[in-house]
Structures are given as C-alpha cells and as structure tokens.
PDB file of C-alpha atoms in Angstrom:
ATOM      1  CA  MET A 189       5.318 -33.318  -1.247  1.00 94.00           C
ATOM      2  CA  LEU A 190       3.684 -32.054   1.943  1.00 96.00           C
ATOM      3  CA  ILE A 191       5.973 -30.633   4.635  1.00 97.00           C
ATOM      4  CA  TYR A 192       5.234 -28.990   7.961  1.00 98.00           C
ATOM      5  CA  LYS A 193       6.716 -26.900  10.755  1.00 98.00           C
ATOM      6  CA  LYS A 194       5.417 -26.409  14.307  1.00 98.00           C
ATOM      7  CA  PHE A 195       5.361 -23.227  16.342  1.00 98.00           C
ATOM      8  CA  ILE A 196       4.459 -22.781  20.019  1.00 98.00           C
ATOM      9  CA  PHE A 197       3.107 -19.613  21.594  1.00 98.00           C
ATOM     10  CA  ASP A 198       1.311 -18.614  24.792  1.00 98.00           C
ATOM     11  CA  SER A 199      -1.642 -16.247  24.737  1.00 98.00           C
ATOM     12  CA  ALA A 200      -4.469 -15.129  26.979  1.00 98.00           C
ATOM     13  CA  HIS A 201      -8.020 -14.610  25.813  1.00 98.00           C
ATOM     14  CA  PHE A 202     -11.667 -14.715  26.770  1.00 98.00           C
ATOM     15  CA  LEU A 203     -14.710 -15.489  24.669  1.00 98.00           C
ATOM     16  CA  PRO A 204     -17.116 -12.551  24.900  1.00 97.00           C
ATOM     17  CA  ASN A 205     -19.979 -14.216  23.015  1.00 97.00           C
ATOM     18  CA  VAL A 206     -20.466 -17.332  25.151  1.00 97.00           C
ATOM     19  CA  PRO A 207     -23.343 -17.423  27.675  1.00 96.00           C
ATOM     20  CA  GLU A 208     -22.929 -15.985  31.164  1.00 96.00           C
ATOM     21  CA  GLY A 209     -21.431 -18.583  33.470  1.00 95.00           C
ATOM     22  CA  HIS A 210     -19.425 -20.316  30.719  1.00 97.00           C
ATOM     23  CA  LYS A 211     -15.863 -20.827  31.946  1.00 96.00           C
ATOM     24  CA  CYS A 212     -14.374 -19.429  28.714  1.00 96.00           C
ATOM     25  CA  LYS A 213     -16.067 -16.066  29.311  1.00 97.00           C
ATOM     26  CA  ASN A 214     -13.325 -15.455  31.906  1.00 97.00           C
ATOM     27  CA  MET A 215      -9.778 -14.469  30.954  1.00 97.00           C
ATOM     28  CA  HIS A 216      -7.588 -17.556  30.652  1.00 97.00           C
ATOM     29  CA  GLY A 217      -4.597 -18.713  28.662  1.00 97.00           C
ATOM     30  CA  HIS A 218      -3.364 -21.494  26.427  1.00 98.00           C
ATOM     31  CA  THR A 219      -0.081 -22.777  25.149  1.00 98.00           C
ATOM     32  CA  TYR A 220      -1.024 -23.013  21.488  1.00 98.00           C
ATOM     33  CA  GLN A 221       0.693 -25.290  19.017  1.00 98.00           C
ATOM     34  CA  LEU A 222       0.482 -24.148  15.409  1.00 98.00           C
ATOM     35  CA  THR A 223       1.475 -26.507  12.613  1.00 98.00           C
ATOM     36  CA  VAL A 224       1.722 -25.064   9.114  1.00 98.00           C
ATOM     37  CA  PHE A 225       1.746 -27.373   6.100  1.00 98.00           C
ATOM     38  CA  MET A 226       3.157 -26.492   2.698  1.00 97.00           C
ATOM     39  CA  ASP A 227       2.644 -28.408  -0.508  1.00 96.00           C
ATOM     40  CA  GLY A 228       5.022 -28.221  -3.415  1.00 95.00           C
ATOM     41  CA  PRO A 229       7.543 -29.934  -5.599  1.00 95.00           C
ATOM     42  CA  LEU A 230      10.927 -30.987  -4.330  1.00 94.00           C
ATOM     43  CA  LEU A 231      13.403 -28.398  -5.602  1.00 94.00           C
ATOM     44  CA  PRO A 232      15.980 -30.471  -7.475  1.00 94.00           C
ATOM     45  CA  ASN A 233      19.029 -28.399  -6.603  1.00 96.00           C
ATOM     46  CA  GLU A 234      18.234 -27.826  -2.897  1.00 95.00           C
ATOM     47  CA  GLY A 235      16.479 -31.137  -2.256  1.00 95.00           C
ATOM     48  CA  TRP A 236      13.644 -29.529  -0.292  1.00 95.00           C
ATOM     49  CA  VAL A 237      10.254 -27.887  -0.790  1.00 95.00           C
ATOM     50  CA  ILE A 238      11.133 -24.794   1.261  1.00 94.00           C
ATOM     51  CA  ASP A 239      13.985 -23.931   3.586  1.00 95.00           C
ATOM     52  CA  TYR A 240      12.737 -24.388   7.167  1.00 96.00           C
ATOM     53  CA  GLY A 241      14.852 -21.387   8.183  1.00 96.00           C
ATOM     54  CA  ASP A 242      13.058 -19.192   5.633  1.00 95.00           C
ATOM     55  CA  LEU A 243       9.737 -20.532   6.866  1.00 96.00           C
ATOM     56  CA  LYS A 244      10.614 -19.707  10.477  1.00 97.00           C
ATOM     57  CA  ARG A 245      11.785 -16.209   9.502  1.00 97.00           C
ATOM     58  CA  LEU A 246       8.499 -15.499   7.663  1.00 97.00           C
ATOM     59  CA  ILE A 247       6.198 -16.787  10.400  1.00 98.00           C
ATOM     60  CA  LYS A 248       8.053 -15.465  13.462  1.00 97.00           C
ATOM     61  CA  PRO A 249       6.670 -11.891  13.160  1.00 98.00           C
ATOM     62  CA  ILE A 250       3.136 -13.307  13.051  1.00 98.00           C
ATOM     63  CA  ILE A 251       3.738 -15.450  16.139  1.00 98.00           C
ATOM     64  CA  ASP A 252       5.336 -12.466  17.893  1.00 98.00           C
ATOM     65  CA  GLN A 253       2.034 -10.572  17.540  1.00 98.00           C
ATOM     66  CA  LEU A 254       0.301 -13.344  19.512  1.00 98.00           C
ATOM     67  CA  ASP A 255       2.879 -14.634  21.989  1.00 98.00           C
ATOM     68  CA  HIS A 256       2.286 -13.374  25.526  1.00 98.00           C
ATOM     69  CA  HIS A 257      -0.491 -11.047  24.381  1.00 98.00           C
ATOM     70  CA  CYS A 258      -4.220 -10.905  24.945  1.00 98.00           C
ATOM     71  CA  LEU A 259      -5.739 -12.139  21.689  1.00 98.00           C
ATOM     72  CA  ASN A 260      -8.906 -10.061  22.166  1.00 98.00           C
ATOM     73  CA  GLU A 261      -6.840  -6.877  21.728  1.00 98.00           C
ATOM     74  CA  ILE A 262      -5.606  -7.878  18.239  1.00 98.00           C
ATOM     75  CA  PRO A 263      -7.709  -6.569  15.326  1.00 98.00           C
ATOM     76  CA  GLY A 264      -9.764  -9.411  13.888  1.00 98.00           C
ATOM     77  CA  LEU A 265      -9.519 -11.479  17.070  1.00 98.00           C
ATOM     78  CA  GLU A 266     -12.099  -9.748  19.236  1.00 98.00           C
ATOM     79  CA  ASN A 267     -13.859 -13.143  19.629  1.00 98.00           C
ATOM     80  CA  PRO A 268     -10.765 -15.379  19.526  1.00 98.00           C
ATOM     81  CA  THR A 269     -12.116 -18.896  19.291  1.00 98.00           C
ATOM     82  CA  SER A 270      -9.653 -21.455  17.966  1.00 98.00           C
ATOM     83  CA  GLU A 271     -11.572 -21.504  14.702  1.00 98.00           C
ATOM     84  CA  ILE A 272     -11.366 -17.729  14.245  1.00 98.00           C
ATOM     85  CA  LEU A 273      -7.699 -17.746  15.260  1.00 98.00           C
ATOM     86  CA  ALA A 274      -6.953 -20.471  12.671  1.00 98.00           C
ATOM     87  CA  ILE A 275      -8.602 -18.389   9.928  1.00 98.00           C
ATOM     88  CA  TRP A 276      -6.697 -15.297  11.106  1.00 98.00           C
ATOM     89  CA  LEU A 277      -3.409 -17.219  11.003  1.00 98.00           C
ATOM     90  CA  TRP A 278      -4.188 -18.543   7.518  1.00 98.00           C
ATOM     91  CA  ASN A 279      -4.883 -15.005   6.295  1.00 98.00           C
ATOM     92  CA  GLN A 280      -1.575 -13.786   7.730  1.00 98.00           C
ATOM     93  CA  VAL A 281       0.575 -16.657   6.412  1.00 98.00           C
ATOM     94  CA  LYS A 282      -0.927 -17.361   2.966  1.00 98.00           C
ATOM     95  CA  PRO A 283       0.236 -14.092   1.322  1.00 97.00           C
ATOM     96  CA  LEU A 284       3.786 -14.782   2.550  1.00 97.00           C
ATOM     97  CA  ILE A 285       3.831 -18.482   1.691  1.00 96.00           C
ATOM     98  CA  PRO A 286       1.630 -19.264  -1.331  1.00 95.00           C
ATOM     99  CA  ALA A 287       2.386 -22.978  -0.923  1.00 96.00           C
ATOM    100  CA  LEU A 288       0.468 -22.998   2.390  1.00 98.00           C
ATOM    101  CA  LYS A 289      -1.956 -25.918   2.314  1.00 98.00           C
ATOM    102  CA  ARG A 290      -3.221 -26.261   5.880  1.00 98.00           C
ATOM    103  CA  VAL A 291      -2.941 -24.867   9.372  1.00 98.00           C
ATOM    104  CA  GLU A 292      -3.538 -26.978  12.443  1.00 98.00           C
ATOM    105  CA  LEU A 293      -3.993 -25.157  15.719  1.00 98.00           C
ATOM    106  CA  ASN A 294      -4.180 -26.906  19.071  1.00 98.00           C
ATOM    107  CA  GLU A 295      -5.243 -24.928  22.118  1.00 96.00           C
ATOM    108  CA  THR A 296      -4.788 -27.967  24.359  1.00 95.00           C
ATOM    109  CA  ALA A 297      -3.255 -31.401  23.906  1.00 94.00           C
ATOM    110  CA  SER A 298      -6.681 -32.807  23.033  1.00 96.00           C
ATOM    111  CA  SER A 299      -8.504 -29.910  21.303  1.00 97.00           C
ATOM    112  CA  GLY A 300      -7.771 -28.157  18.067  1.00 98.00           C
ATOM    113  CA  VAL A 301      -8.841 -27.110  14.613  1.00 98.00           C
ATOM    114  CA  ILE A 302      -7.668 -27.761  11.058  1.00 98.00           C
ATOM    115  CA  TYR A 303      -8.209 -25.060   8.444  1.00 98.00           C
ATOM    116  CA  GLU A 304      -7.476 -25.387   4.740  1.00 98.00           C
ATOM    117  CA  GLY A 305      -8.549 -21.985   3.482  1.00 96.00           C
ATOM    118  CA  GLU A 306     -12.148 -22.800   2.720  1.00 82.00           C
TER     119      GLU A 306
END
C-alpha cells in the first residue's frame, strides 16, 4: 500500500548559478508543498502502514530547518533548485523512514519535482 502526507513550508532563496538577469538570481520566496510517500504492508493489528502522527513527528524537525529560512544558508543547499532541494529532503527523510518511496516538492501550484531516490 502507498500512503502519503503533505507538509507546507515557506522559504526564501536565490539561484546563484543562473545567468545574470535571470529573475531567480534575485532573492525570492516560495510556499513549498512537500508530499512524502511511504510504501509498505498494512499492519494487521493497527490497520495502517505507519501512524501519521509518528510520520509528522519525524519530519517536523526537517521542515523546521527550512521554514522561514534562507535555503542558501543551509549546508547542501547553496544552489537550492527544486531538484536539489528534493534530493536533500530525500536524504534527510530516508534514514528516518526506510519505507520512503517518493518525495514530491512543489514550489508553485504549477511547478514541482518528483524524486524517487535514483
């Protein structure tokens, strides 16, 4: 069974490696929506794959590092494209939740990235 939970956070960033004149070279912000997907068997006694409360408790400290911060100041996010941020999130979450199957990260309502640890 595949389950998911969504998290919202606001962060500022700029992209230092884009050409001069590119709008993303300037500091700006996004309201990101992160969706984490876990894959696993239905636990017969509990009737779920993972307790959503446990999931929230594990991921909250990761989100707290990002929420209302400048992403460029976080080690590993010096060039914080959505793609690099998705990989960073995967690397933070996977050791805590081995059942992690996918992260989806939207930086706007119409733009985002899906990363499956490849």
